Tab-separated table of C-alpha atoms in Angstrom:
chain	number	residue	atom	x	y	z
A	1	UNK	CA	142.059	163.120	208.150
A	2	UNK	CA	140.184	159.822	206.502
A	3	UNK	CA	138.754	159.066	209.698
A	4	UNK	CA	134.905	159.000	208.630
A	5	UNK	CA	132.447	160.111	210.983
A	6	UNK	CA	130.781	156.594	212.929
A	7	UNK	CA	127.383	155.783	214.073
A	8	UNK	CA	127.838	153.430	217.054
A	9	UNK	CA	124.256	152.905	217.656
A	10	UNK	CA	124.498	151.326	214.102
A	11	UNK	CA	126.976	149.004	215.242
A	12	UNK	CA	125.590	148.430	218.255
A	13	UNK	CA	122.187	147.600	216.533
A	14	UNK	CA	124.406	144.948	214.171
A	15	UNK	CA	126.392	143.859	217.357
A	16	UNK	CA	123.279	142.866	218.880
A	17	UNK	CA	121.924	141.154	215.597
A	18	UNK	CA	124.887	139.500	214.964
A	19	UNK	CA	124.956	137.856	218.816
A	20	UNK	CA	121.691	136.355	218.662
A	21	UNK	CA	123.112	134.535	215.712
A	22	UNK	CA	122.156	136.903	212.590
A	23	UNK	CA	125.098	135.726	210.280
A	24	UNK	CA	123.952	138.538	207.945
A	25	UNK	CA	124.541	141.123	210.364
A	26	UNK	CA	127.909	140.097	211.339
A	27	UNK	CA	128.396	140.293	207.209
A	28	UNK	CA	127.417	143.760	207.518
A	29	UNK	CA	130.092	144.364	209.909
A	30	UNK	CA	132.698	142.855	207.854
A	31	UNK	CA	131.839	144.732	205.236
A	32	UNK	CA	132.157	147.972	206.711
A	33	UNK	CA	135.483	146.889	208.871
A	34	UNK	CA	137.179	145.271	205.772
A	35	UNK	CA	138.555	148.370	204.232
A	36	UNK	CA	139.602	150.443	207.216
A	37	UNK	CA	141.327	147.252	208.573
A	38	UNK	CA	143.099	146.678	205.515
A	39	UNK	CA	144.838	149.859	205.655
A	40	UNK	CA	145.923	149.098	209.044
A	41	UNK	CA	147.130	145.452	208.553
A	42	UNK	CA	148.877	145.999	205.274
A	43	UNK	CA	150.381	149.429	206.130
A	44	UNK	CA	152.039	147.035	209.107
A	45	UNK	CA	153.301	144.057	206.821
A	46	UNK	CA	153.931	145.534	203.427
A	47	UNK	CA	151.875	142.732	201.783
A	48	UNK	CA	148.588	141.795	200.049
A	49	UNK	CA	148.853	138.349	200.949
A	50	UNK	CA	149.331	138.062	204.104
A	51	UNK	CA	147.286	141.316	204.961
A	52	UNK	CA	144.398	139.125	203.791
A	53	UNK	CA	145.267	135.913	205.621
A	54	UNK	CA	145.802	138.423	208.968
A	55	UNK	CA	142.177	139.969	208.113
A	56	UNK	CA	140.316	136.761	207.476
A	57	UNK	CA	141.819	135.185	210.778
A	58	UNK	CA	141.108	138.373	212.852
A	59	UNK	CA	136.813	138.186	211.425
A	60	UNK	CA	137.264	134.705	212.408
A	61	UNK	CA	138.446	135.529	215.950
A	62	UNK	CA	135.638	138.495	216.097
A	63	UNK	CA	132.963	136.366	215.106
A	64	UNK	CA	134.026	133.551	217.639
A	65	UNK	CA	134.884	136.219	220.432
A	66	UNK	CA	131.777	138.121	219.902
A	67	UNK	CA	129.753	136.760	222.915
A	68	UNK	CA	132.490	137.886	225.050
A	69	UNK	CA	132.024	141.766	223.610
A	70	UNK	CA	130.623	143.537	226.590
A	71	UNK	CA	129.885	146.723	224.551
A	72	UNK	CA	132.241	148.465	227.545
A	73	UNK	CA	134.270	150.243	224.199
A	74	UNK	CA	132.402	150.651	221.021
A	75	UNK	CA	133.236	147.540	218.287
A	76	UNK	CA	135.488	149.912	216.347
A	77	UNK	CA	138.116	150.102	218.913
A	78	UNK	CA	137.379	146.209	219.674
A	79	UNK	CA	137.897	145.190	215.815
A	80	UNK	CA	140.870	147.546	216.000
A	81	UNK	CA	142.501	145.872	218.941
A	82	UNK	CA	142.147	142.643	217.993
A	83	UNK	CA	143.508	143.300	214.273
A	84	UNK	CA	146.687	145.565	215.972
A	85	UNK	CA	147.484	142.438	218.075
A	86	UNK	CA	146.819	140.081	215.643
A	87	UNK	CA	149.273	141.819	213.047
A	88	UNK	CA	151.825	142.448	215.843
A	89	UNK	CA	151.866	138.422	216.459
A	90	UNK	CA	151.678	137.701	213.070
A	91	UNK	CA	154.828	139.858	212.839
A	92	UNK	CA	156.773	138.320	214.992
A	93	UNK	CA	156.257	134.625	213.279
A	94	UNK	CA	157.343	136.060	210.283
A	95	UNK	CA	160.342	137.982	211.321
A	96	UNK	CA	160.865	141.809	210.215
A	97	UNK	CA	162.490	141.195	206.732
A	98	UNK	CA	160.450	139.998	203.770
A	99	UNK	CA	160.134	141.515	200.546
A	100	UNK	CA	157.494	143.751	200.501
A	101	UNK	CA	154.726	143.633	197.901
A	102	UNK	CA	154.961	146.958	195.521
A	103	UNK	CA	152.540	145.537	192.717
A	104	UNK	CA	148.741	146.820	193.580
A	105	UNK	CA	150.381	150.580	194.053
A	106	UNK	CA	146.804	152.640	193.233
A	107	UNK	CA	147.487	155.124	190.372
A	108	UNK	CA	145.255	157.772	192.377
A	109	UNK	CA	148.181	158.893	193.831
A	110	UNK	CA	149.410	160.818	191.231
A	111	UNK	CA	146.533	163.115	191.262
A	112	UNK	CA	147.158	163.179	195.060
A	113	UNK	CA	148.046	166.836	195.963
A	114	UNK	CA	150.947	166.122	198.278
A	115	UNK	CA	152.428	163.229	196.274
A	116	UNK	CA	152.322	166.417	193.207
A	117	UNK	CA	153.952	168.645	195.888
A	118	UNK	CA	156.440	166.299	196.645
A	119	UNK	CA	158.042	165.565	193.593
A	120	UNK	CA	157.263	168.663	191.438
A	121	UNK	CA	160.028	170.746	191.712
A	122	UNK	CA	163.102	170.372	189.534
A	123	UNK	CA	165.608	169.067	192.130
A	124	UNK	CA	166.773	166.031	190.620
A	125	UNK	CA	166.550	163.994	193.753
A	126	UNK	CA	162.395	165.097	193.711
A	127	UNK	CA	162.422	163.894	190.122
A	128	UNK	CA	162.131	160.073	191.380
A	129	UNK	CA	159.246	158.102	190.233
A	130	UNK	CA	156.194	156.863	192.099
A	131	UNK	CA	157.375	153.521	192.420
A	132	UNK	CA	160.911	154.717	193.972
A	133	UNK	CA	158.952	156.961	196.690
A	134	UNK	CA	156.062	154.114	197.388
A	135	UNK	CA	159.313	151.773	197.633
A	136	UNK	CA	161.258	153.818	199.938
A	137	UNK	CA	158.505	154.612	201.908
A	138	UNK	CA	157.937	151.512	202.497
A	139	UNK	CA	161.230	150.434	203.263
A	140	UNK	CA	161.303	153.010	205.519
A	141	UNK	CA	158.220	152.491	207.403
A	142	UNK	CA	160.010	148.118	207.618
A	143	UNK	CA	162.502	149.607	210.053
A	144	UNK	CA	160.396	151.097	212.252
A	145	UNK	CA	159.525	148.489	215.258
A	146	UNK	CA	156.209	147.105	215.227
A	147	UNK	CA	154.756	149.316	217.900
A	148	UNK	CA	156.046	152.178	216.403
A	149	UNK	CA	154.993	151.452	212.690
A	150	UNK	CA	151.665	150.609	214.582
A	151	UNK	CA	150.991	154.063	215.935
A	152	UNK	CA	152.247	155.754	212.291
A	153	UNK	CA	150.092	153.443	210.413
A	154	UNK	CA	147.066	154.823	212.471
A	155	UNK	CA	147.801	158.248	212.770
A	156	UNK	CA	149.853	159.439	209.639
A	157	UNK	CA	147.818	156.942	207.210
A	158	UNK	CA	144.586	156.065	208.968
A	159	UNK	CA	143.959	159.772	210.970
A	160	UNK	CA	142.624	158.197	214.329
A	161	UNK	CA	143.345	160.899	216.827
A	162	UNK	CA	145.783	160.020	219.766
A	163	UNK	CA	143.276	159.503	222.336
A	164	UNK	CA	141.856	156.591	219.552
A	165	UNK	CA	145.026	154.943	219.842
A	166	UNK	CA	145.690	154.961	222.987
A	167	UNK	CA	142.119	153.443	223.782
A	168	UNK	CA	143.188	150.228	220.753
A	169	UNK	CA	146.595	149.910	222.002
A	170	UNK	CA	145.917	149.604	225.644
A	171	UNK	CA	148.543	152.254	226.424
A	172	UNK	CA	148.104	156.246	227.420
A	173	UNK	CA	148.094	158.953	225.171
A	174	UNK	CA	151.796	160.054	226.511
A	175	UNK	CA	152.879	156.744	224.817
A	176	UNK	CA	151.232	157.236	221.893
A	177	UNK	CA	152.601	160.960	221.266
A	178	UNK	CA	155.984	159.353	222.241
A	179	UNK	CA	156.096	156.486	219.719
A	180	UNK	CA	154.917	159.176	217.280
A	181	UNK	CA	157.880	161.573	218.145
A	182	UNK	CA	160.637	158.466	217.978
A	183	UNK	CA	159.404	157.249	214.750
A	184	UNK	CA	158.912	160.543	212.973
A	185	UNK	CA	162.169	161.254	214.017
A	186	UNK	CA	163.187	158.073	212.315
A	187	UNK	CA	161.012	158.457	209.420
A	188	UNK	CA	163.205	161.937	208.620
A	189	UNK	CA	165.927	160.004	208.643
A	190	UNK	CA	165.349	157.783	206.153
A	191	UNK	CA	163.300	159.633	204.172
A	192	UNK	CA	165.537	163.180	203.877
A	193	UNK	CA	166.187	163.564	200.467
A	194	UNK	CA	162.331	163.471	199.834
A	195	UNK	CA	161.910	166.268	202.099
A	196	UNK	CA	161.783	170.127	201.124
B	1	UNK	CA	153.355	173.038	212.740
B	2	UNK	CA	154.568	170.095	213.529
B	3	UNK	CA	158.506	170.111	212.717
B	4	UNK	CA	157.440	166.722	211.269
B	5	UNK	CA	155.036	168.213	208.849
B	6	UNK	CA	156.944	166.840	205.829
B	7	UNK	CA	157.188	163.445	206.872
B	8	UNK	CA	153.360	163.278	207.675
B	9	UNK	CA	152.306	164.476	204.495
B	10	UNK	CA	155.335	161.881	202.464
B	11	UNK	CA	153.487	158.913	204.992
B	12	UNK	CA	149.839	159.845	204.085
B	13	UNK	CA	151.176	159.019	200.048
B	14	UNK	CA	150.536	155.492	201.710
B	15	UNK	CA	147.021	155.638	202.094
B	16	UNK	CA	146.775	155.564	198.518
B	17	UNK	CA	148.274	151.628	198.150
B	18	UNK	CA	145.041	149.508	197.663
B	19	UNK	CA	144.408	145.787	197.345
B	20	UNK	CA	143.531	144.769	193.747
B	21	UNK	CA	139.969	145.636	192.269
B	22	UNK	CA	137.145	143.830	193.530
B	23	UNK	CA	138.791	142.610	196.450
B	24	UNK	CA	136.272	143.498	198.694
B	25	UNK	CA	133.573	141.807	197.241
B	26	UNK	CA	135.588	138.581	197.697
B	27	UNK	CA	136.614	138.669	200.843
B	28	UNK	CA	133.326	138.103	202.134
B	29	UNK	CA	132.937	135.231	200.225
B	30	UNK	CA	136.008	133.671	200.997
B	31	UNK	CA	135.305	134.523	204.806
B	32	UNK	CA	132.117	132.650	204.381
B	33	UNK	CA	134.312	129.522	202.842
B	34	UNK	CA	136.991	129.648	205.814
B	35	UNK	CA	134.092	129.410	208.449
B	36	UNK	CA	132.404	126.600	206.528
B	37	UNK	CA	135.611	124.382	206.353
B	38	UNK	CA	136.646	125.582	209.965
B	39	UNK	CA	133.159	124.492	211.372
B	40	UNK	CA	133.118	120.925	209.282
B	41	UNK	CA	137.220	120.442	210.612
B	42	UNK	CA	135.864	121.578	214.409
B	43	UNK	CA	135.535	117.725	215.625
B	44	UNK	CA	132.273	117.184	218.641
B	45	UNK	CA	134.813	117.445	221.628
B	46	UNK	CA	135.909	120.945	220.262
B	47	UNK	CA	132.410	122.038	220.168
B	48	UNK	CA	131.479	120.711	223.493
B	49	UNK	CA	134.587	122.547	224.755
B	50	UNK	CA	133.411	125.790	223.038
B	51	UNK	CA	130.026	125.376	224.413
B	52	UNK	CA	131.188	125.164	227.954
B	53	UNK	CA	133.478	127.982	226.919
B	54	UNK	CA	130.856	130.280	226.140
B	55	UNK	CA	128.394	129.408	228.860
B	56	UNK	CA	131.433	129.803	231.367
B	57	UNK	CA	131.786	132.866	230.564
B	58	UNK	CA	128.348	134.146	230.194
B	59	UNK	CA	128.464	134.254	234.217
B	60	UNK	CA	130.591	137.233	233.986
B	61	UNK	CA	132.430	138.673	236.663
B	62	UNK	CA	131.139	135.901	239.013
B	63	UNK	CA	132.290	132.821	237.069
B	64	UNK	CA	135.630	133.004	239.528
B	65	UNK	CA	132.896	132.070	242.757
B	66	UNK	CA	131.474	129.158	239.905
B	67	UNK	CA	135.064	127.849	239.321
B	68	UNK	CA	135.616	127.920	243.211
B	69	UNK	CA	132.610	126.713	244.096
B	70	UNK	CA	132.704	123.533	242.124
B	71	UNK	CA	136.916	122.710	242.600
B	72	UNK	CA	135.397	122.764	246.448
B	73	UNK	CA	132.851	120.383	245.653
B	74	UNK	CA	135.285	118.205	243.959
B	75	UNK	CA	137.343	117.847	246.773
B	76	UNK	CA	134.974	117.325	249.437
B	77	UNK	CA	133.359	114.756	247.085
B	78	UNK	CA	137.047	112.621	246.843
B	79	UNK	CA	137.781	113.393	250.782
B	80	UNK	CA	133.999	111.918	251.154
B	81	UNK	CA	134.813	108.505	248.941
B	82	UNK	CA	137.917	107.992	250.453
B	83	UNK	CA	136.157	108.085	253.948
B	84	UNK	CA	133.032	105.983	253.289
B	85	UNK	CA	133.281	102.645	255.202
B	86	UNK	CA	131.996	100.959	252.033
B	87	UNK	CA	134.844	102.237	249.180
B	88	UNK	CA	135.974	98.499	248.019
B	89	UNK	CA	139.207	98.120	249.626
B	90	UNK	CA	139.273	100.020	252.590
B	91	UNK	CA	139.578	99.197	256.073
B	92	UNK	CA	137.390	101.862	258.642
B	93	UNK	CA	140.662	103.452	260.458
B	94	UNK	CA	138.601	103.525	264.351
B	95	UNK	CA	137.693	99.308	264.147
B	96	UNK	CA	141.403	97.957	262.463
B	97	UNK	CA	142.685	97.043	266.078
B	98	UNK	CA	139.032	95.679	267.756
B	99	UNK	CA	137.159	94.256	265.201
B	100	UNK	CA	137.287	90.132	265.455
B	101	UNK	CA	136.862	89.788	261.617
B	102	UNK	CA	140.617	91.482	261.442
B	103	UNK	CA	142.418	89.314	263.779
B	104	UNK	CA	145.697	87.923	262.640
B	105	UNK	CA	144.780	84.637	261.617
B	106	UNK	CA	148.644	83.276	261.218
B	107	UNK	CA	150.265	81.742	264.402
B	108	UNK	CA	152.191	83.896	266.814
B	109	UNK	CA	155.831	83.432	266.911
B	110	UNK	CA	156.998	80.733	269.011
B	111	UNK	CA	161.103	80.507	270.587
B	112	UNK	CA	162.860	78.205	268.708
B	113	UNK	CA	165.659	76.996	270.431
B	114	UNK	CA	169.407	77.427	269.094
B	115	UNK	CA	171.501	74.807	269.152
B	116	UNK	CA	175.397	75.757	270.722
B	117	UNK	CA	178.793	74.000	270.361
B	118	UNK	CA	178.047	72.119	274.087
B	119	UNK	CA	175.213	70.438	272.955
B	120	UNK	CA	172.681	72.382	274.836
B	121	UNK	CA	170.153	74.969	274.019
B	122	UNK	CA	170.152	78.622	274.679
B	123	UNK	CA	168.334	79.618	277.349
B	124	UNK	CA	168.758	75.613	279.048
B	125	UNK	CA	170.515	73.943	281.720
B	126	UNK	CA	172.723	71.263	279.967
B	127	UNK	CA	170.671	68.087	281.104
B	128	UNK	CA	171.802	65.244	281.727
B	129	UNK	CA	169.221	62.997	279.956
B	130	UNK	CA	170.086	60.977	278.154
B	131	UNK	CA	167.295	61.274	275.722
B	132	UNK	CA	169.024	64.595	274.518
B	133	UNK	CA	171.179	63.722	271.027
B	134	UNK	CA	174.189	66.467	271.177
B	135	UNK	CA	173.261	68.890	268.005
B	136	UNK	CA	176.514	68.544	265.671
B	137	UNK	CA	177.947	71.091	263.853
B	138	UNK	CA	177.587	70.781	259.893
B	139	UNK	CA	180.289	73.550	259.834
B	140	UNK	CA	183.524	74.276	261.531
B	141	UNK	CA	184.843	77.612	262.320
């Protein structure tokens, strides 16, 4: 799980800052939303650009919609929600195909223990290099449907537990362990000659 | 286990794609650029609309009885002008058939006689004066 452990008071504190008009508190929130939101918005487009024009528009619409943020969920699930519907419309102006951006792959994962599990062995279908797996793992997570790549992105990539995602997404916890089922299900399919 | 286990552990291989270095520390700056430009594009009537945006809505839950309140004031207010005696243009309904300063001031009707083919009028005995010119007809049927 990368889900870091959260102090809400702290946000709470920087909320509070930030709607009496402290410009430098909202920066602190930024700062500390930035990377986690990243994950989430480029995990669900497959692009650098566009992840960033999605991320600047959604601290644009946070800063603007603060006023309205009745503290009645904590600002991680609020930041969340607005950046999972903000990506989902995004999507849907842009249409599902579009190449997707393979160029900023992070060399740490070839010390990542899975990645070394998963293409170790001497099978000559395991013997494909990091850019073929990042590449059909992306392609693979491009078919999914939005909602569904939505609920993988948070739980396979980004660890938030089900209940989490059900809060961001608006929907119950059944729907979330559903989409989960369907697109694993999916996933193996496209992904099969990766797997043991 | 999950009988997924395999394809959770090939997704998490994703969590390792990151944007270029020092991304981070620009993003901030060019958030800080986007809300510059956005705020000198934002012309006054946007502002003014945001204002009244953002004080609507610090009513809360009650900004519904607000809204109602004041469409009901808007449309006693127009039944209220539309009433008064003095809107320019408008005659008080009760006085339109008593008051002298409305009287018709054109002539009523009067008969006209009709001329017919015998030389007297509608409505006449044919006289026998000799005063009365027979009318003649410019038109024959």
């Amino acid at each position: 799980m990368t889900q870091r452990k959260r102090k809400p008071d702290e946000d709470k504190a920087l909320v509070k800052a930030a709607k009496t008009g402290d410009t430098e508190a909202f920066d602190q929130l930024v700062i500390k939303y930035t990377p986690k939101l990243y994950g989430l918005v480029y995990n669900m487009t497959s692009n650098h650009e566009d992840t960033n024009d999605v991320l600047q528009e959604v601290f644009a619409k946070a800063y603007k919609s603060l006023k309205r943020f009745r503290g009645k969920s904590t600002f991680y699930t609020w930041i969340y929600s607005i950046s999972v519907n903000m990506t989902l419309n995004f999507l849907k102006k842009r249409g599902r195909h579009r190449k997707m951006s393979l160029d900023d792959v992070d060399s740490g994962i070839q010390n990542d223990p899975d990645f070394i599990e998963a293409t170790a062995k001497s099978d000559p279908v395991r013997e494909t290099n990091i850019s073929e797996l990042q590449e059909r793992l992306n392609m693979a997570m491009m078919q999914l449907s939005e909602d569904h790549r939505a609920v993988v992105t948070m739980f396979d990539i980004q660890g938030l537990p089900h209940a989490e995602i059900s809060k961001i997404l608006g929907v119950s916890e059944g729907t979330v362990r559903s989409r989960l089922f369907y697109a694993h299900r999916q996933l193996q399919n496209y992904l099969e000659e990766f797997r043991k | 286990m999950s009988e997924f286990q395999d394809i959770e552990k090939l997704i998490r291989l994703k969590r390792y794609e990151q944007p270029p270095e020092g991304y981070y520390g620009q993003f901030l700056e060019e958030f800080h650029q986007r809300q510059r430009s956005a705020v000198l594009r934002q012309n006054a009537s946007d502002r003014l609309f945001e204002r009244a945006a953002g004080w609507f809505t610090d009513f809360g839950n009650s900004h519904w009885l607000y809204a109602a309140a004041g469409a009901y004031l808007v449309v006693m207010t127009t039944a209220l002008l539309r009433l008064s005696p003095d809107a320019p243009g408008q005659q008080p309904v009760a006085d339109s058939h008593t008051s002298p300063q409305y009287e018709v001031a054109s002539p009523a009707p009067v008969f006209q006689p009709v001329g017919n083919t015998t030389g007297t009028t509608v409505g006449e005995k044919p006289s026998s004066d000799e005063s009365v010119q027979p009318v003649k007809l410019l038109r024959e049927f």
